[in-house]
CSV table of N, CA and C in Angstrom, one decimal:
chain,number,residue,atom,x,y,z
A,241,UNK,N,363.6,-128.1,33.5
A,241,UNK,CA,363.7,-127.1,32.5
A,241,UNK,C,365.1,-127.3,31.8
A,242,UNK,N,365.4,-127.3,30.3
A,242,UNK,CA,366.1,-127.5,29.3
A,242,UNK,C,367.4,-126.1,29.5
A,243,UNK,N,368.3,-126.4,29.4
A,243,UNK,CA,368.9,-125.2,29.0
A,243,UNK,C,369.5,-124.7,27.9
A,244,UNK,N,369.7,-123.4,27.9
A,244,UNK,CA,369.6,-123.2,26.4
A,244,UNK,C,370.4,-124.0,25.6
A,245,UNK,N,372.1,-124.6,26.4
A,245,UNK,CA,372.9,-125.4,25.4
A,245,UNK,C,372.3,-126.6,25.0
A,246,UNK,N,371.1,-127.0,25.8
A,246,UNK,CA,370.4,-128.2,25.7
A,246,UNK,C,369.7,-128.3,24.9
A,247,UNK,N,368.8,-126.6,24.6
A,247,UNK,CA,367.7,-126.6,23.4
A,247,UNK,C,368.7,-126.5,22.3
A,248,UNK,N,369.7,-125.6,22.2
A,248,UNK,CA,370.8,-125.8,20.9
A,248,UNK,C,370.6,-127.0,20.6
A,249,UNK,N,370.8,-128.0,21.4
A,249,UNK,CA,372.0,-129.4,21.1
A,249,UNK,C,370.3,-130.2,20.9
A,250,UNK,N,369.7,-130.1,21.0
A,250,UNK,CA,368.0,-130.8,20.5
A,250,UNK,C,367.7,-129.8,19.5
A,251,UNK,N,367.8,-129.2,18.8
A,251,UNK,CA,367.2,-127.8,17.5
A,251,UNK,C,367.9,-128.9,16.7
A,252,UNK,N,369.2,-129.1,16.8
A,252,UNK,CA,370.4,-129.4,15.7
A,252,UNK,C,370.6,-130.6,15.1
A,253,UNK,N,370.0,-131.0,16.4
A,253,UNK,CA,370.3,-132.9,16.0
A,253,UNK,C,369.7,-133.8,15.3
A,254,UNK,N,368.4,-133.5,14.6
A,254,UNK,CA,367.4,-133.7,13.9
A,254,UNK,C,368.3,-133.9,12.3
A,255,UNK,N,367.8,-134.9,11.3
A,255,UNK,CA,368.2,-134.5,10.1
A,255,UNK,C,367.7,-133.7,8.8
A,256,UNK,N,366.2,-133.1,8.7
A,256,UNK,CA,365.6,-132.7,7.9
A,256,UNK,C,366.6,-131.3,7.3
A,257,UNK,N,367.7,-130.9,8.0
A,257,UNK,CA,368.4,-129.4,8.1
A,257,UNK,C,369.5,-130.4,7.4
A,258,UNK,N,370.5,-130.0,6.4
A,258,UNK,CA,371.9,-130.5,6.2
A,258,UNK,C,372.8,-129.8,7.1
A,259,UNK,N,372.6,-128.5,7.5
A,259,UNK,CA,373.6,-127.8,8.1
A,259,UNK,C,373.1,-127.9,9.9
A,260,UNK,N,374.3,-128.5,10.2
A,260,UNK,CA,373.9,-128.7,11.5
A,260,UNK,C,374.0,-127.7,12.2
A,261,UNK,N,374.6,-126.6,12.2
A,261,UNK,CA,374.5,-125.1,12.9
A,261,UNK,C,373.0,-124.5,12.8
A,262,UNK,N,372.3,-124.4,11.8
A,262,UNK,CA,370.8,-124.7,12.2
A,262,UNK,C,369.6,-125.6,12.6
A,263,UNK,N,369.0,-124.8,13.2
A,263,UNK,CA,367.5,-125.3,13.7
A,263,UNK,C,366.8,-126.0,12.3
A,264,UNK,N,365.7,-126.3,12.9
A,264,UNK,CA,364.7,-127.2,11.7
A,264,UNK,C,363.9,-125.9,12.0
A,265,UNK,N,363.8,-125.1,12.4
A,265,UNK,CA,362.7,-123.6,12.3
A,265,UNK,C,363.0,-123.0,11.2
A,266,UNK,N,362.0,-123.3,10.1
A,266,UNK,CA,362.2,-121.9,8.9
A,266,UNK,C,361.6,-120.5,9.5
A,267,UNK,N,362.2,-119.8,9.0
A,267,UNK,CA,361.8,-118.5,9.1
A,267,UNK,C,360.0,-118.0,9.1
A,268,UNK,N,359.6,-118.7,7.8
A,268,UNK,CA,358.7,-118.9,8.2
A,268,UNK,C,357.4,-119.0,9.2
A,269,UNK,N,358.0,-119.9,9.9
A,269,UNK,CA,357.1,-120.6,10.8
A,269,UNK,C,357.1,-119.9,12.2
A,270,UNK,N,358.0,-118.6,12.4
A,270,UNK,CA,358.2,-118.3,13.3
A,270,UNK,C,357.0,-117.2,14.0
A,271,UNK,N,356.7,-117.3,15.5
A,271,UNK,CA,355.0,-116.7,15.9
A,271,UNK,C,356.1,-115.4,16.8
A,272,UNK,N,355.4,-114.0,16.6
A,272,UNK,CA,354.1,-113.9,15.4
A,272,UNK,C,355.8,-114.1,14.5
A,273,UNK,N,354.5,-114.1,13.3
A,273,UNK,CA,354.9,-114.2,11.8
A,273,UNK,C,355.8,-112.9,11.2
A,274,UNK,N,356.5,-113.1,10.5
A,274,UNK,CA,357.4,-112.1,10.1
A,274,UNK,C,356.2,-112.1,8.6
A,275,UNK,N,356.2,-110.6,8.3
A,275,UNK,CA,356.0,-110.1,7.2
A,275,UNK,C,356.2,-110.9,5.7
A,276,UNK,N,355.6,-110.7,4.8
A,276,UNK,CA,356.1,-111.5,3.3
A,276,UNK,C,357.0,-110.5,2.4
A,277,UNK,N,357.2,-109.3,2.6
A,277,UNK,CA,358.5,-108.6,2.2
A,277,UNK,C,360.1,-109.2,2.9
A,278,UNK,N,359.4,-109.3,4.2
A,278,UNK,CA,360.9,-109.7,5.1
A,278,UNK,C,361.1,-111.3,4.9
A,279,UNK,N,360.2,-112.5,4.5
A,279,UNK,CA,360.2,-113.4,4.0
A,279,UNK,C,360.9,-113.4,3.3
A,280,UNK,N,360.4,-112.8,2.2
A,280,UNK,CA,360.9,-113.0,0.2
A,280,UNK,C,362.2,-112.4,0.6
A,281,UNK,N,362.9,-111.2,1.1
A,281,UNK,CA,364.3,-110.9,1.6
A,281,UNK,C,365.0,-111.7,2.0
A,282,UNK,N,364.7,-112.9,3.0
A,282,UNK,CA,365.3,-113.6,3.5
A,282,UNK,C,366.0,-114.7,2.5
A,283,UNK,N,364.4,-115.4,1.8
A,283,UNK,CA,364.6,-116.2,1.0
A,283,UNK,C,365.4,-115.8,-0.3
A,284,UNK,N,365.4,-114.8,-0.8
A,284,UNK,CA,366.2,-114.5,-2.0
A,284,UNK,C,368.1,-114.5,-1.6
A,285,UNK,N,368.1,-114.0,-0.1
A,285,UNK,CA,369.4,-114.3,0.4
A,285,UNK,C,369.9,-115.2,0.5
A,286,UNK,N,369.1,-116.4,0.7
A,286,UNK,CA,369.3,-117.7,1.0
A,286,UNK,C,369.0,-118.1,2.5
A,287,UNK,N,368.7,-117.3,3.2
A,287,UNK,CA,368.1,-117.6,4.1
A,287,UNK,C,367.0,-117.8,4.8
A,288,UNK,N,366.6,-119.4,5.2
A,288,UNK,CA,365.5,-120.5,5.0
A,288,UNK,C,365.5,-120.6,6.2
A,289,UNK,N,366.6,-121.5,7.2
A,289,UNK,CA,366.6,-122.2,8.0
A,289,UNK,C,366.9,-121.1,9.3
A,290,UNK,N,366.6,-120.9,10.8
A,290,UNK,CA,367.1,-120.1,11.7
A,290,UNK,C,368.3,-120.6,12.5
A,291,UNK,N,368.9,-119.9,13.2
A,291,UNK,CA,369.9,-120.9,14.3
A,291,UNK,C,369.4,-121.0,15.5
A,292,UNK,N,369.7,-121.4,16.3
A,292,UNK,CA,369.5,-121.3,17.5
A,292,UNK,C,368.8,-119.6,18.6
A,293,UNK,N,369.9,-119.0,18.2
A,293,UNK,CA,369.9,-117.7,18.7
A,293,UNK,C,368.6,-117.3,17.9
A,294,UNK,N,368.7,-117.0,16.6
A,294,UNK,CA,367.6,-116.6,16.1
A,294,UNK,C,366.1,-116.6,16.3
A,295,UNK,N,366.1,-118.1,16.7
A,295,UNK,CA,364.4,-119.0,17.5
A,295,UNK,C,364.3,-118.3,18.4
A,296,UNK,N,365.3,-117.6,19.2
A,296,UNK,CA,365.0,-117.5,20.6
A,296,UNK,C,364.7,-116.1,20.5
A,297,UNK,N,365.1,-115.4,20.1
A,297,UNK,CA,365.2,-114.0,19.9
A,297,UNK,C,364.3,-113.5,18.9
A,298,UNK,N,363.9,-113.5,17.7
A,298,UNK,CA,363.4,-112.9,17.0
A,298,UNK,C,362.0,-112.7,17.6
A,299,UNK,N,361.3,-113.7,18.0
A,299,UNK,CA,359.9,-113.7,18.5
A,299,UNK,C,359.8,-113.1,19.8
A,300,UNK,N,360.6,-112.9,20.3
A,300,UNK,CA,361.0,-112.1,21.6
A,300,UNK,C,360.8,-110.3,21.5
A,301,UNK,N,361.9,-110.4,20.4
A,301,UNK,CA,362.0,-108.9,19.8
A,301,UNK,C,360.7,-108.4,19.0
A,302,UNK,N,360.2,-109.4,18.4
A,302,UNK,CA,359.1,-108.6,17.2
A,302,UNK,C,357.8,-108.6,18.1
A,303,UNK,N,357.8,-108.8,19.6
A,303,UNK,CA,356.9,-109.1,21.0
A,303,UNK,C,357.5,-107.9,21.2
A,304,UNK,N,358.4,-107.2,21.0
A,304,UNK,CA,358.7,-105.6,21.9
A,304,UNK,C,358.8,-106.2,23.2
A,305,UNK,N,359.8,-107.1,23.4
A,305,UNK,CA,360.9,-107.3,24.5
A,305,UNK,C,362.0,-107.3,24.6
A,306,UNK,N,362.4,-107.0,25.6
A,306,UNK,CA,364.0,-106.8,25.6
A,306,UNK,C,365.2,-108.1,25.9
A,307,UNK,N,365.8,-107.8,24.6
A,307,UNK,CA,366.7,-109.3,25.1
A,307,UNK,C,367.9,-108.7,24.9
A,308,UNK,N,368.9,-109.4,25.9
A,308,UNK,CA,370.7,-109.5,25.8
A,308,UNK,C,371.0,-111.0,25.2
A,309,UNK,N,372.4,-111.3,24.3
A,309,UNK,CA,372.2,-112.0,23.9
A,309,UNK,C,374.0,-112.5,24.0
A,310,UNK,N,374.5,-113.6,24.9
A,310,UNK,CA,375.6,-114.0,24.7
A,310,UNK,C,376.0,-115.2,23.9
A,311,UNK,N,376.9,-115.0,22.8
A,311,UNK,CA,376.3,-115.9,22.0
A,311,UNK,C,378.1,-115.7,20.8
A,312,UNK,N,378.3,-117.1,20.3
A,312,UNK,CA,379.7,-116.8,19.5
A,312,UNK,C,379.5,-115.9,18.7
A,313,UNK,N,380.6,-115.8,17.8
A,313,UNK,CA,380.5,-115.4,16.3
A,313,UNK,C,380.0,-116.2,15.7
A,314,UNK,N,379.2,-115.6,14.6
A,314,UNK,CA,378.9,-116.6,13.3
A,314,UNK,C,377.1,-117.1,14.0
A,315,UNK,N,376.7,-116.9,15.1
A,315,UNK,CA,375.6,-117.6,15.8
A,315,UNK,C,374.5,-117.1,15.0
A,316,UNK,N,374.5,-116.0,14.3
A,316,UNK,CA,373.5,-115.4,13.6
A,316,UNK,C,372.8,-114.7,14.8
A,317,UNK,N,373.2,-113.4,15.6
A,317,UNK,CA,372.9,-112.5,16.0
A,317,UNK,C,372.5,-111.3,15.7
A,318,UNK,N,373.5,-111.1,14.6
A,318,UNK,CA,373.2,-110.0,14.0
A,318,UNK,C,371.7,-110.0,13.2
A,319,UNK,N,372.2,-111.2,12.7
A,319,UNK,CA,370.2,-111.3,11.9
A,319,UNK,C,369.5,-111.1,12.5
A,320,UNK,N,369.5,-111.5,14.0
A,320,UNK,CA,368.5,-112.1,15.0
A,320,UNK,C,368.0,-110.6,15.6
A,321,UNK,N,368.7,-109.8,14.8
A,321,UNK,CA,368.4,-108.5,16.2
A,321,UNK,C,367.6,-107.5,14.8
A,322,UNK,N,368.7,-107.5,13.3
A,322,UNK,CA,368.4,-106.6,12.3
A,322,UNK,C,366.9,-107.3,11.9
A,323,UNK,N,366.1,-108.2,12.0
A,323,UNK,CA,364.5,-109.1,11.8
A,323,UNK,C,363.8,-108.0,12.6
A,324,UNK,N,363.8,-108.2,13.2
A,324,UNK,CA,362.8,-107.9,13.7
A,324,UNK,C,362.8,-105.9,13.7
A,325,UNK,N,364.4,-105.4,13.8
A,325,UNK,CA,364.3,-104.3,13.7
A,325,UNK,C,363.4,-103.9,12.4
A,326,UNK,N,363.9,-104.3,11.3
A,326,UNK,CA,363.3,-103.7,9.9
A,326,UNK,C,361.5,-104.3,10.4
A,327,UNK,N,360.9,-105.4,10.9
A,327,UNK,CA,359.8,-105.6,10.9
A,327,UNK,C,358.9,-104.6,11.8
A,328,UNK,N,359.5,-104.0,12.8
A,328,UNK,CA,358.8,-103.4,13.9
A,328,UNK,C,359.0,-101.6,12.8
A,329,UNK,N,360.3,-101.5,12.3
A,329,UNK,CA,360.0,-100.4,11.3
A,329,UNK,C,358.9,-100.3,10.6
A,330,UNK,N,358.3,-101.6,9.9
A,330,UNK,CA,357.6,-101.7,8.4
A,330,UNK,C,356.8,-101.3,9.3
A,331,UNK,N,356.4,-101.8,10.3
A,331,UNK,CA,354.7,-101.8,11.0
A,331,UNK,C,354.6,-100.9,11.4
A,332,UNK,N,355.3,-99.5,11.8
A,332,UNK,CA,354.8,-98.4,12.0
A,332,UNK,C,354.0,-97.8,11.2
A,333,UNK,N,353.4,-96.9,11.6
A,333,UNK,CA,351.7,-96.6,10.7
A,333,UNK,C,352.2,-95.6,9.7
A,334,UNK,N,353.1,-94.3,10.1
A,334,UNK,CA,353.3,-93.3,9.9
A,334,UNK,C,354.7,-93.7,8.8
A,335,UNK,N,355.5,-93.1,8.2
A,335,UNK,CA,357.0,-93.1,7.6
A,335,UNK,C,357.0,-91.8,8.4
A,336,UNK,N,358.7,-92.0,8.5
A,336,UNK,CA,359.5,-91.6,9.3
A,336,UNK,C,359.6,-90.0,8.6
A,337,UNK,N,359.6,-89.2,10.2
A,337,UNK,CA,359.8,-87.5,9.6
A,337,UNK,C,361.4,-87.4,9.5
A,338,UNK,N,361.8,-86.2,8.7
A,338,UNK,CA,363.1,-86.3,8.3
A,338,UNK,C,363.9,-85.9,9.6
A,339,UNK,N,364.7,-86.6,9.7
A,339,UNK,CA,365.8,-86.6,11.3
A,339,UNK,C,365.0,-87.3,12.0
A,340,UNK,N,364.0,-88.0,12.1
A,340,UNK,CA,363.9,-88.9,12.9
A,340,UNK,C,364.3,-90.1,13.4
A,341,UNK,N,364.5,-90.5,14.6
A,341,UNK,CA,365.5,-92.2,14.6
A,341,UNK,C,365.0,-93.0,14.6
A,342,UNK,N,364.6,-94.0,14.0
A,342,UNK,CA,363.7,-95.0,14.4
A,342,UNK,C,364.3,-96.1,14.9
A,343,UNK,N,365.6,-96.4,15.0
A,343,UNK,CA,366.3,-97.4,15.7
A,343,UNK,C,367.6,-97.3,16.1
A,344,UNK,N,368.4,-97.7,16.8
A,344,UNK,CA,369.7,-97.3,17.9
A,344,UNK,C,370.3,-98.6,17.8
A,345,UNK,N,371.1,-99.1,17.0
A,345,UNK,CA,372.1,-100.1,17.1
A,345,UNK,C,373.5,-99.9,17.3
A,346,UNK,N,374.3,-100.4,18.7
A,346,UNK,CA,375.5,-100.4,18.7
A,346,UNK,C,376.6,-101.7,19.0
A,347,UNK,N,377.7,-100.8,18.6
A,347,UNK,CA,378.0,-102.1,18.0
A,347,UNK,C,379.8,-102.3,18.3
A,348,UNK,N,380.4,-103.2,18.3
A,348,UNK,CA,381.8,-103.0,19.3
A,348,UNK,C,383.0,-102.0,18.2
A,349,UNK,N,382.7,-102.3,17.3
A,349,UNK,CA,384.0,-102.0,16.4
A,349,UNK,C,383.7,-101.1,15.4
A,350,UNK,N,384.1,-100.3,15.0
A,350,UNK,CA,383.6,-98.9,13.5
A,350,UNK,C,383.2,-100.1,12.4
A,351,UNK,N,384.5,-100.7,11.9
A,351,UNK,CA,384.3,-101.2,10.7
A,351,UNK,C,382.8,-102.4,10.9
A,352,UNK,N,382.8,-103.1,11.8
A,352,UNK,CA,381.6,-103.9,12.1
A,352,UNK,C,380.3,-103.1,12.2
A,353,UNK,N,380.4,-101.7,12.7
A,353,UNK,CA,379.4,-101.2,13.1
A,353,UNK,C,378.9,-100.5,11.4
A,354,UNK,N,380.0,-100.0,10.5
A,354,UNK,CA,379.7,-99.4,9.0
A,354,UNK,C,379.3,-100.3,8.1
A,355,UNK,N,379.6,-101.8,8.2
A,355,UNK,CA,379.4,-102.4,7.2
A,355,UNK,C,377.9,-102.9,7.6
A,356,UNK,N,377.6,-103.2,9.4
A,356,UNK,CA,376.3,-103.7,9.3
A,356,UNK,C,374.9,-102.9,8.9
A,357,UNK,N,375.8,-101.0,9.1
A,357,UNK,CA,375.0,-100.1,8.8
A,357,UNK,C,375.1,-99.8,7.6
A,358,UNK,N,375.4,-100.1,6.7
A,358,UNK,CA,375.0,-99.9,5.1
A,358,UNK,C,374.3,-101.0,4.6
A,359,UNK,N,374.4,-102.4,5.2
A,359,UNK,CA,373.6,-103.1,4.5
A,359,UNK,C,372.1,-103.6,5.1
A,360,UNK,N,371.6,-103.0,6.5
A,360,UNK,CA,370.7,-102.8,7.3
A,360,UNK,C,369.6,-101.5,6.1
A,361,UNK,N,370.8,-100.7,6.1
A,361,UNK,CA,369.9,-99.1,5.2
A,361,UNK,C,369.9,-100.0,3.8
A,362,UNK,N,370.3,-100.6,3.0
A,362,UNK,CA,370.2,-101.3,1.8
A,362,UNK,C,369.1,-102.7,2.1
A,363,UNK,N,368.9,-103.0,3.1
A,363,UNK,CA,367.8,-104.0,3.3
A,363,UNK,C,366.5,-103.5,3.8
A,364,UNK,N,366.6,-101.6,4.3
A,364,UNK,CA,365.6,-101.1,4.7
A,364,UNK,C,365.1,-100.6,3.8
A,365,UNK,N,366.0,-100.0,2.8
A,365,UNK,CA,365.3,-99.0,1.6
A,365,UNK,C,364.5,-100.1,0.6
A,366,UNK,N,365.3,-101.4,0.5
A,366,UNK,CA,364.3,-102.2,-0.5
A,366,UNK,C,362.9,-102.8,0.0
A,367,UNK,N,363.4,-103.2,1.3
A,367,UNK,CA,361.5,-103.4,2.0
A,367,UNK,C,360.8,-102.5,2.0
A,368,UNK,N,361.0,-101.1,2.1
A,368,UNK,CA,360.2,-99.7,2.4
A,368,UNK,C,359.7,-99.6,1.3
A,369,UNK,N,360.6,-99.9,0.2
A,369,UNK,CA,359.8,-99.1,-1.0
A,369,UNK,C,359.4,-100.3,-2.2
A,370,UNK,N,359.3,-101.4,-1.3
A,370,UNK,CA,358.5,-102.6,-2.0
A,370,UNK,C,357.1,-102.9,-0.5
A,371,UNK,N,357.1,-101.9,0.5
A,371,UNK,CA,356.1,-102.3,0.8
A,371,UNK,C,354.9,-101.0,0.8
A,372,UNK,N,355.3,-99.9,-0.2
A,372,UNK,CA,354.6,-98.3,0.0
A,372,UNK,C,354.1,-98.6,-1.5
């Protein structure tokens, strides 16, 4: 069995990616399938290709499993955790009653924790009200 520095260092080494800090996994392709709101978000961001962390986790999370994730800066964690959040949001049947929580992210530092929570609620309000 592979380990994860192992599956990193085989994701990366391929050339169809120019950026070697990513996988050859588009977003895309990933099972289950992310949504075509959360798609076109991704893609208008610029973001196509996954990293490592991302492959491993998103399809984990949007499975309603629980993962810990040790992992540098810059690994694309944060994405890897805010995917699936907004997707397991969209898919609830109901919209949310007023004061209700639909998700609990914390986070080490205020300023890290404010900036990822303004642009989580700016990536929630335009999926929500591009998919109602």
């Amino acid at each position: 069995m592979a380990t994860l520095a192992e599956e990193e260092a085989a994701a990366t080494t391929t050339t169809s990616n120019p950026n070697r800090a990513l996988t050859n996994t588009r977003f895309s392709d990933l099972q289950p399938p992310l949504s075509p709101p959360i798609l076109e978000a991704l893609t208008t961001a610029g973001f196509h290709y996954c990293t490592p962390v991302q492959v491993q986790t998103i399809p984990l999370l949007c499975s309603y499993k629980d993962v810990a994730v040790d992992a540098a800066t810059g690994s694309g964690k944060t994405l890897a955790f805010v995917i699936p959040l907004v997707e397991i949001i969209r898919r609830s049947c109901s919209s949310p009653k007023p004061h209700q929580v639909s998700a609990l992210s914390l986070s080490l530092s205020l300023s890290l924790s404010l900036s990822q929570t303004h642009a989580r609620a700016q990536t929630q309000t335009h999926l929500y009200t591009h998919s109602h």
